mmCIF file of N, CA and C in Angstrom:
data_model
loop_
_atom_site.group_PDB
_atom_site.id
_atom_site.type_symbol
_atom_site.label_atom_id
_atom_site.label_comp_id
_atom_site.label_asym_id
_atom_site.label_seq_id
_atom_site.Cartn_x
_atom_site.Cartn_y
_atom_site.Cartn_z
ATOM 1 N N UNK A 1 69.810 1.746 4.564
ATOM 2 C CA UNK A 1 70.028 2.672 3.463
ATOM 3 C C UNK A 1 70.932 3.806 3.921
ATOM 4 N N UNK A 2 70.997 4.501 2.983
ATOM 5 C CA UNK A 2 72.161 5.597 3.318
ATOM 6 C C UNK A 2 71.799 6.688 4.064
ATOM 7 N N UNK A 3 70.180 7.058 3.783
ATOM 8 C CA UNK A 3 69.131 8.034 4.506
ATOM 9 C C UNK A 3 69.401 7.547 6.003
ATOM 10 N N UNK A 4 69.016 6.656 6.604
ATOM 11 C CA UNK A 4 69.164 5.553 7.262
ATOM 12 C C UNK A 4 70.536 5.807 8.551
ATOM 13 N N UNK A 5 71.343 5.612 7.947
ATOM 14 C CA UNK A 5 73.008 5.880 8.270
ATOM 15 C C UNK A 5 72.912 7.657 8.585
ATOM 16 N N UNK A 6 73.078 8.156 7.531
ATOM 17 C CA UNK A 6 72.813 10.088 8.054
ATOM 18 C C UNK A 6 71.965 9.978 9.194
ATOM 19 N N UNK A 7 70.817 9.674 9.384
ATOM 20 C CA UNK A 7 69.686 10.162 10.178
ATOM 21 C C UNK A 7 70.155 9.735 11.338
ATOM 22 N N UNK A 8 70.852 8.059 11.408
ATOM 23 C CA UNK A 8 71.277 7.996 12.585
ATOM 24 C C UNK A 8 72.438 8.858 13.027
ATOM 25 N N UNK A 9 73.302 9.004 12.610
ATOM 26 C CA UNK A 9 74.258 9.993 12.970
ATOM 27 C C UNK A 9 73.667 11.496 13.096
ATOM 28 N N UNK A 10 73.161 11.925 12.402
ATOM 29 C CA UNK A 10 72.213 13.056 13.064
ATOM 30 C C UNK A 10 71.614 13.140 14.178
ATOM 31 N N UNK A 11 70.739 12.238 14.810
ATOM 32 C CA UNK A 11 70.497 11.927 16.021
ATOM 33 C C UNK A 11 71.561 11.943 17.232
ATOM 34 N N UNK A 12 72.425 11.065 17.052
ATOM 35 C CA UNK A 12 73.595 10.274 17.486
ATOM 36 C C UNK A 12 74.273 12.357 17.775
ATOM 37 N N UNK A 13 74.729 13.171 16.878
ATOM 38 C CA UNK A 13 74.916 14.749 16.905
ATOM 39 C C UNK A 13 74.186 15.371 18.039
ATOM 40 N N UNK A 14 73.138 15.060 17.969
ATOM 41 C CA UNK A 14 71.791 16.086 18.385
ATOM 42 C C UNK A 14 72.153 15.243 20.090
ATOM 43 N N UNK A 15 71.786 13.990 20.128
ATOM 44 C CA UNK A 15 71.917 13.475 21.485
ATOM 45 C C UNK A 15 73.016 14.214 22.287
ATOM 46 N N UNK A 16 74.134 14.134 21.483
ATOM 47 C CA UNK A 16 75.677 14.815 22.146
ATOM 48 C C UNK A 16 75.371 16.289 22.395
ATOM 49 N N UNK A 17 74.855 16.666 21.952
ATOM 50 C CA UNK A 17 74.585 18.864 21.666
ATOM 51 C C UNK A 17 73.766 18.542 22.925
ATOM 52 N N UNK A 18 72.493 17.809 23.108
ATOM 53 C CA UNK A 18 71.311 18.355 24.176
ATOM 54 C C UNK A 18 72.636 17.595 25.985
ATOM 55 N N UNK A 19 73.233 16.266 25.737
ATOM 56 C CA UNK A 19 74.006 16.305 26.636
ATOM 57 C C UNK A 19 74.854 17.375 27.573
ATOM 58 N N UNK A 20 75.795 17.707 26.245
ATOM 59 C CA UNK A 20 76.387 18.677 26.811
ATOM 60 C C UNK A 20 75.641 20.197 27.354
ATOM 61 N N UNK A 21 74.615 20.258 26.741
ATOM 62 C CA UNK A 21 73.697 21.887 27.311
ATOM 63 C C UNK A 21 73.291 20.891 28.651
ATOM 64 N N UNK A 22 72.742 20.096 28.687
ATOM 65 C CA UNK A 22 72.346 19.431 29.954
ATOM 66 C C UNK A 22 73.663 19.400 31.213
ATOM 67 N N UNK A 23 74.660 19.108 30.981
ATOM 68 C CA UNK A 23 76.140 18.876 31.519
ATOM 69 C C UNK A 23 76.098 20.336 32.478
ATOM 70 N N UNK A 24 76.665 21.389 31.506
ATOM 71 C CA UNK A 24 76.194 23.187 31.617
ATOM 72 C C UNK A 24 75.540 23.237 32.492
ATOM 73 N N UNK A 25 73.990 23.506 32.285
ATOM 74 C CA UNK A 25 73.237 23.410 33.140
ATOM 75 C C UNK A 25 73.160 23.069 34.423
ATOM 76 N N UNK A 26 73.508 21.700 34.862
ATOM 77 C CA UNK A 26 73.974 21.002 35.887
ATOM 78 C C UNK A 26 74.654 21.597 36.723
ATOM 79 N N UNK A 27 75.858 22.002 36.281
ATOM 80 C CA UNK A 27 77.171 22.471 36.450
ATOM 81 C C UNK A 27 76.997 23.853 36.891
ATOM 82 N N UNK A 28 75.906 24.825 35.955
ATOM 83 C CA UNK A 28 75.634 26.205 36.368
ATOM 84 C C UNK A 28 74.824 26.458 38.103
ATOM 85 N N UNK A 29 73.663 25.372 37.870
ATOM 86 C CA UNK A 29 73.108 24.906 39.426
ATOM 87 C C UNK A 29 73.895 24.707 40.257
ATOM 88 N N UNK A 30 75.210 23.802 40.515
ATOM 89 C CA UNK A 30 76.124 23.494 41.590
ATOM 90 C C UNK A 30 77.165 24.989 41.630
ATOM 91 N N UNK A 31 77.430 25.202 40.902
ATOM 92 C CA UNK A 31 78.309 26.559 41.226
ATOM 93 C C UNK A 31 78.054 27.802 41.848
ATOM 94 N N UNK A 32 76.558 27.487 41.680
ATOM 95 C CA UNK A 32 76.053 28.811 42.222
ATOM 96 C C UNK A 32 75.418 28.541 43.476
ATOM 97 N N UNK A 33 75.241 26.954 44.016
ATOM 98 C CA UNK A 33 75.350 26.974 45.651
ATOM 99 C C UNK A 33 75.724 27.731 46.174
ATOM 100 N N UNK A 34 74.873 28.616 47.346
ATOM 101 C CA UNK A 34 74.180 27.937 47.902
ATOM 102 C C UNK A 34 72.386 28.366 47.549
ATOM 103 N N UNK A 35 72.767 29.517 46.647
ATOM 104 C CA UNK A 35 71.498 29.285 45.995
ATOM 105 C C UNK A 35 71.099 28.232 45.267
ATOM 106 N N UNK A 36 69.782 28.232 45.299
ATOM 107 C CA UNK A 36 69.298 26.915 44.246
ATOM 108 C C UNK A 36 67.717 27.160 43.326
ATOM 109 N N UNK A 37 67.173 26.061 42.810
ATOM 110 C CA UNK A 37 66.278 26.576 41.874
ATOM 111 C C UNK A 37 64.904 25.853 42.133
ATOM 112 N N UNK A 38 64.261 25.906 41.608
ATOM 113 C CA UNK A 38 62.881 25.456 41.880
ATOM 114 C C UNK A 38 62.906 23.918 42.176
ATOM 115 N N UNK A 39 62.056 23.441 42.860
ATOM 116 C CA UNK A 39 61.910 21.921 43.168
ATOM 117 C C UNK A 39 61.589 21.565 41.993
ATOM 118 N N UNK A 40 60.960 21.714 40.669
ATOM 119 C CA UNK A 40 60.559 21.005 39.669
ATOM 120 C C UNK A 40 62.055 20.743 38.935
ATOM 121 N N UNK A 41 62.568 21.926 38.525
ATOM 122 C CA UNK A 41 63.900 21.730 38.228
ATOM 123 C C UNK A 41 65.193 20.839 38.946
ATOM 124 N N UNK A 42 64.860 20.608 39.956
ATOM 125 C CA UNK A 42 65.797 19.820 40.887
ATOM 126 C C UNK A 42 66.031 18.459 40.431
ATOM 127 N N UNK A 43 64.499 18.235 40.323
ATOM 128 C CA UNK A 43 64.213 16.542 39.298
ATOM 129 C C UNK A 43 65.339 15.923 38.797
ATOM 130 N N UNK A 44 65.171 16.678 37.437
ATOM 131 C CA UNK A 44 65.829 16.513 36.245
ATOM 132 C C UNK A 44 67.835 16.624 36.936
ATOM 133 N N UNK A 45 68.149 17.195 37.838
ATOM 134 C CA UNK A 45 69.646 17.727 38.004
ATOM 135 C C UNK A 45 69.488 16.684 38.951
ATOM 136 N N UNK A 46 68.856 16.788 39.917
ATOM 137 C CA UNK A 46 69.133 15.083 40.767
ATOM 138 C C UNK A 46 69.688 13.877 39.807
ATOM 139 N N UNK A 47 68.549 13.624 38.677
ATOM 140 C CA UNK A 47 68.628 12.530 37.911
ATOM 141 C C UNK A 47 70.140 12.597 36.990
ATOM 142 N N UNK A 48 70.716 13.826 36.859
ATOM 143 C CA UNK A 48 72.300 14.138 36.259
ATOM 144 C C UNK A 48 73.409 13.675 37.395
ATOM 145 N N UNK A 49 73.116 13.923 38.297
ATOM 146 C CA UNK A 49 73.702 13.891 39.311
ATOM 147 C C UNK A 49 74.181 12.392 40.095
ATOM 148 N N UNK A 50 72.862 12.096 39.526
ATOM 149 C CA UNK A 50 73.060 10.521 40.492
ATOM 150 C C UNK A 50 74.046 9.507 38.942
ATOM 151 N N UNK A 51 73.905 10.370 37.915
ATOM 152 C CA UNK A 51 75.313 9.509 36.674
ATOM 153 C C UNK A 51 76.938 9.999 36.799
ATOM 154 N N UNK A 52 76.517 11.472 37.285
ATOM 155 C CA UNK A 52 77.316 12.218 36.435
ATOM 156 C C UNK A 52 77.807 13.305 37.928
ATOM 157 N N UNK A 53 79.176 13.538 38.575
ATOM 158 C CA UNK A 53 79.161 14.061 39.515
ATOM 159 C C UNK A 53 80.008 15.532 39.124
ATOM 160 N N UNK A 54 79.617 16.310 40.153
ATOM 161 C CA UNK A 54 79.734 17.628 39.740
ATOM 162 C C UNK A 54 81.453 17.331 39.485
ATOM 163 N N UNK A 55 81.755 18.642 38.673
ATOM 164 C CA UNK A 55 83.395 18.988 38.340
ATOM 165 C C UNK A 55 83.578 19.876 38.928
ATOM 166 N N UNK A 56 84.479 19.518 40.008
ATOM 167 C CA UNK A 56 85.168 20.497 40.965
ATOM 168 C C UNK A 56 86.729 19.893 40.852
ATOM 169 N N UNK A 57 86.768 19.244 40.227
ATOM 170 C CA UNK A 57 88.709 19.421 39.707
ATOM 171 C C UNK A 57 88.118 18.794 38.054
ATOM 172 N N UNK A 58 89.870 19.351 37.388
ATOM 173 C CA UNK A 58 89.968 18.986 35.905
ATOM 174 C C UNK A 58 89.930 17.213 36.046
ATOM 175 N N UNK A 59 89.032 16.966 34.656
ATOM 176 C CA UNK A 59 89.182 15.046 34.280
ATOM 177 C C UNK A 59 88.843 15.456 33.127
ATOM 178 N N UNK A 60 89.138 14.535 32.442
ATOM 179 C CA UNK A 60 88.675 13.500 31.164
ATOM 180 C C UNK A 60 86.876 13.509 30.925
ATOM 181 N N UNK A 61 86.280 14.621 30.068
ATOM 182 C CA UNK A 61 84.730 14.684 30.547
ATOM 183 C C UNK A 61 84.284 13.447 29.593
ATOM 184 N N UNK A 62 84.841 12.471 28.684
ATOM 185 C CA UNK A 62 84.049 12.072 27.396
ATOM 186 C C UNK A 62 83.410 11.042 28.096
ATOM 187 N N UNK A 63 83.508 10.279 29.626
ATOM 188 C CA UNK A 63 82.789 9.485 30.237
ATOM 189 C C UNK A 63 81.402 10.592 30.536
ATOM 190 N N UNK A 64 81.657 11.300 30.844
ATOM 191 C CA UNK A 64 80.565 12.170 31.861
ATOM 192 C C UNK A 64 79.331 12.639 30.448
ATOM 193 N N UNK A 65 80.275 13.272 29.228
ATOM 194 C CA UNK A 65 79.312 13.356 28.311
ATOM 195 C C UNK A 65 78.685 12.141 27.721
ATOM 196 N N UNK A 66 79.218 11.023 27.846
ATOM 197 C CA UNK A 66 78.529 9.384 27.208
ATOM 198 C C UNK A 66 77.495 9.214 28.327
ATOM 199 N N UNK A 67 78.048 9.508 29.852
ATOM 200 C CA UNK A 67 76.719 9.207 30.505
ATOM 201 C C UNK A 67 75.572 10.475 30.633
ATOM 202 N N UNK A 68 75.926 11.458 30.383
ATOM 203 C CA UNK A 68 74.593 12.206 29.734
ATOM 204 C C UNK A 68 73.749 12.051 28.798
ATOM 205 N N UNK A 69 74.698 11.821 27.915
ATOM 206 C CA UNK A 69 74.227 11.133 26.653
ATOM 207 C C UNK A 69 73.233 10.006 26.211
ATOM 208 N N UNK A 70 73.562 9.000 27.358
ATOM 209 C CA UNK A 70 72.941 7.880 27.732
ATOM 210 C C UNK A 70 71.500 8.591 28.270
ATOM 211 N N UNK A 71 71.222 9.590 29.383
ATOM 212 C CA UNK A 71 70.231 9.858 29.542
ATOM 213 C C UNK A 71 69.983 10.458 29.188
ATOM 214 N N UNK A 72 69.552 11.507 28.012
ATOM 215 C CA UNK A 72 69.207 12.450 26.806
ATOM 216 C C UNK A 72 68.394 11.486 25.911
ATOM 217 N N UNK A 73 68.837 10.062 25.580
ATOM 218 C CA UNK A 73 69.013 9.032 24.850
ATOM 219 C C UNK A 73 67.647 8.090 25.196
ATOM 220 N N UNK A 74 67.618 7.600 26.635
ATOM 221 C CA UNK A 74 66.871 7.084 27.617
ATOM 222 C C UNK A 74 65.586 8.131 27.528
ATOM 223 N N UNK A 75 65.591 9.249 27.635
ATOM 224 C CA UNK A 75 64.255 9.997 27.526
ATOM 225 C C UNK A 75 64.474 10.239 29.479
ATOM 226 N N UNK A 76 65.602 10.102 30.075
ATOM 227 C CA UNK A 76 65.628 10.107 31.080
ATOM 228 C C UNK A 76 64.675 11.836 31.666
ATOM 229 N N UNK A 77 65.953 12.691 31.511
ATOM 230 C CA UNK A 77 65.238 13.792 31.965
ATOM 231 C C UNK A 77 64.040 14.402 31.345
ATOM 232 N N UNK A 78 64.002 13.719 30.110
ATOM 233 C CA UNK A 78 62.752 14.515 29.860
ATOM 234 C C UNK A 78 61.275 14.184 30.662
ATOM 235 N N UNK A 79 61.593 12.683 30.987
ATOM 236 C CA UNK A 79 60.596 12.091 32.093
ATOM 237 C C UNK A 79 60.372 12.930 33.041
ATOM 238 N N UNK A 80 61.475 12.880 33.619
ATOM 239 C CA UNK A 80 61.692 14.179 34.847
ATOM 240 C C UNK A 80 60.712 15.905 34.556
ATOM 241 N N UNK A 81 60.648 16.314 33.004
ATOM 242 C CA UNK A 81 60.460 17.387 32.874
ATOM 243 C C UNK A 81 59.367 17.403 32.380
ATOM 244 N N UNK A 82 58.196 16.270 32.866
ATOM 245 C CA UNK A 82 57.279 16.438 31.819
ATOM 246 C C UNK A 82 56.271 17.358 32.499
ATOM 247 N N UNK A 83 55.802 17.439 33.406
ATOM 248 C CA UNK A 83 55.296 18.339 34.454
ATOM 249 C C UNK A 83 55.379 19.816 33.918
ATOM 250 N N UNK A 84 56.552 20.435 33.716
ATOM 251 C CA UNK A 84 57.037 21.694 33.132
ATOM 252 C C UNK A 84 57.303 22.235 31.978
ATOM 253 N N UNK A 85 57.086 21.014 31.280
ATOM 254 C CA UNK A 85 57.330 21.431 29.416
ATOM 255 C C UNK A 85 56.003 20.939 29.015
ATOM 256 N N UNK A 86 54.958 21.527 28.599
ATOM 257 C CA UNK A 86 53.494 20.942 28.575
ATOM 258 C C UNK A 86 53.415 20.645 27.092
ATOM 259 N N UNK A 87 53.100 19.685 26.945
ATOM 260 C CA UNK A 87 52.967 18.724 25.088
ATOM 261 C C UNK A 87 54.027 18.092 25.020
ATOM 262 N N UNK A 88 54.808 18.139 25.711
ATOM 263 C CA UNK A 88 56.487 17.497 25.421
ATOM 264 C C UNK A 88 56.077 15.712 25.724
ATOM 265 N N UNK A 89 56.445 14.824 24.451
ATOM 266 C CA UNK A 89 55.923 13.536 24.267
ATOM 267 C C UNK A 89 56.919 12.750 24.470
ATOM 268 N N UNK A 90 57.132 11.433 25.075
ATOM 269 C CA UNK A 90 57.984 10.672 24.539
ATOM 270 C C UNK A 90 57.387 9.219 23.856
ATOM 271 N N UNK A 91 58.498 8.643 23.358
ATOM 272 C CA UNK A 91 57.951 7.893 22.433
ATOM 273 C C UNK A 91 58.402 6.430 23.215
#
């Protein structure tokens, strides 16, 4: 149905938005080596890390955001974050 079609593309939106804040994030942790952040948080940026490698020269990001995307998608990091976000479900 047409509900159907929107909702998926809504999702399909939302997946890309939490990617890219995830991407950020990532990106904010490596730059600011050689400080770093809590071991719980490490989890989740390991698990970015081992798709998606830091940007320390200019590329082409729409691979790097598809493979975030992919794990946003996967329920990847949220696996990673379940420890620290308390009620946070996956399905």
């Amino acid at each position: 149905t047409n509900e159907e079609i929107i909702g998926r593309a809504e999702i399909d939106d939302l997946e890309a938005i939490l990617a890219i804040e995830l991407l950020a994030a990532g990106q904010g942790l490596d730059v600011h080596l050689p400080l770093t952040t809590s071991q719980r948080l490490l989890v989740p940026h390991r698990t970015l890390r081992a798709h998606v490698a830091t940007w320390d020269k200019d590329r082409f990001f729409a691979p790097d955001i598809e493979a975030a995307r992919r794990l946003v998608a996967e329920g990847a990091v949220i696996k990673d974050s379940l420890d620290i976000l308390p009620g946070l479900e996956t399905s």
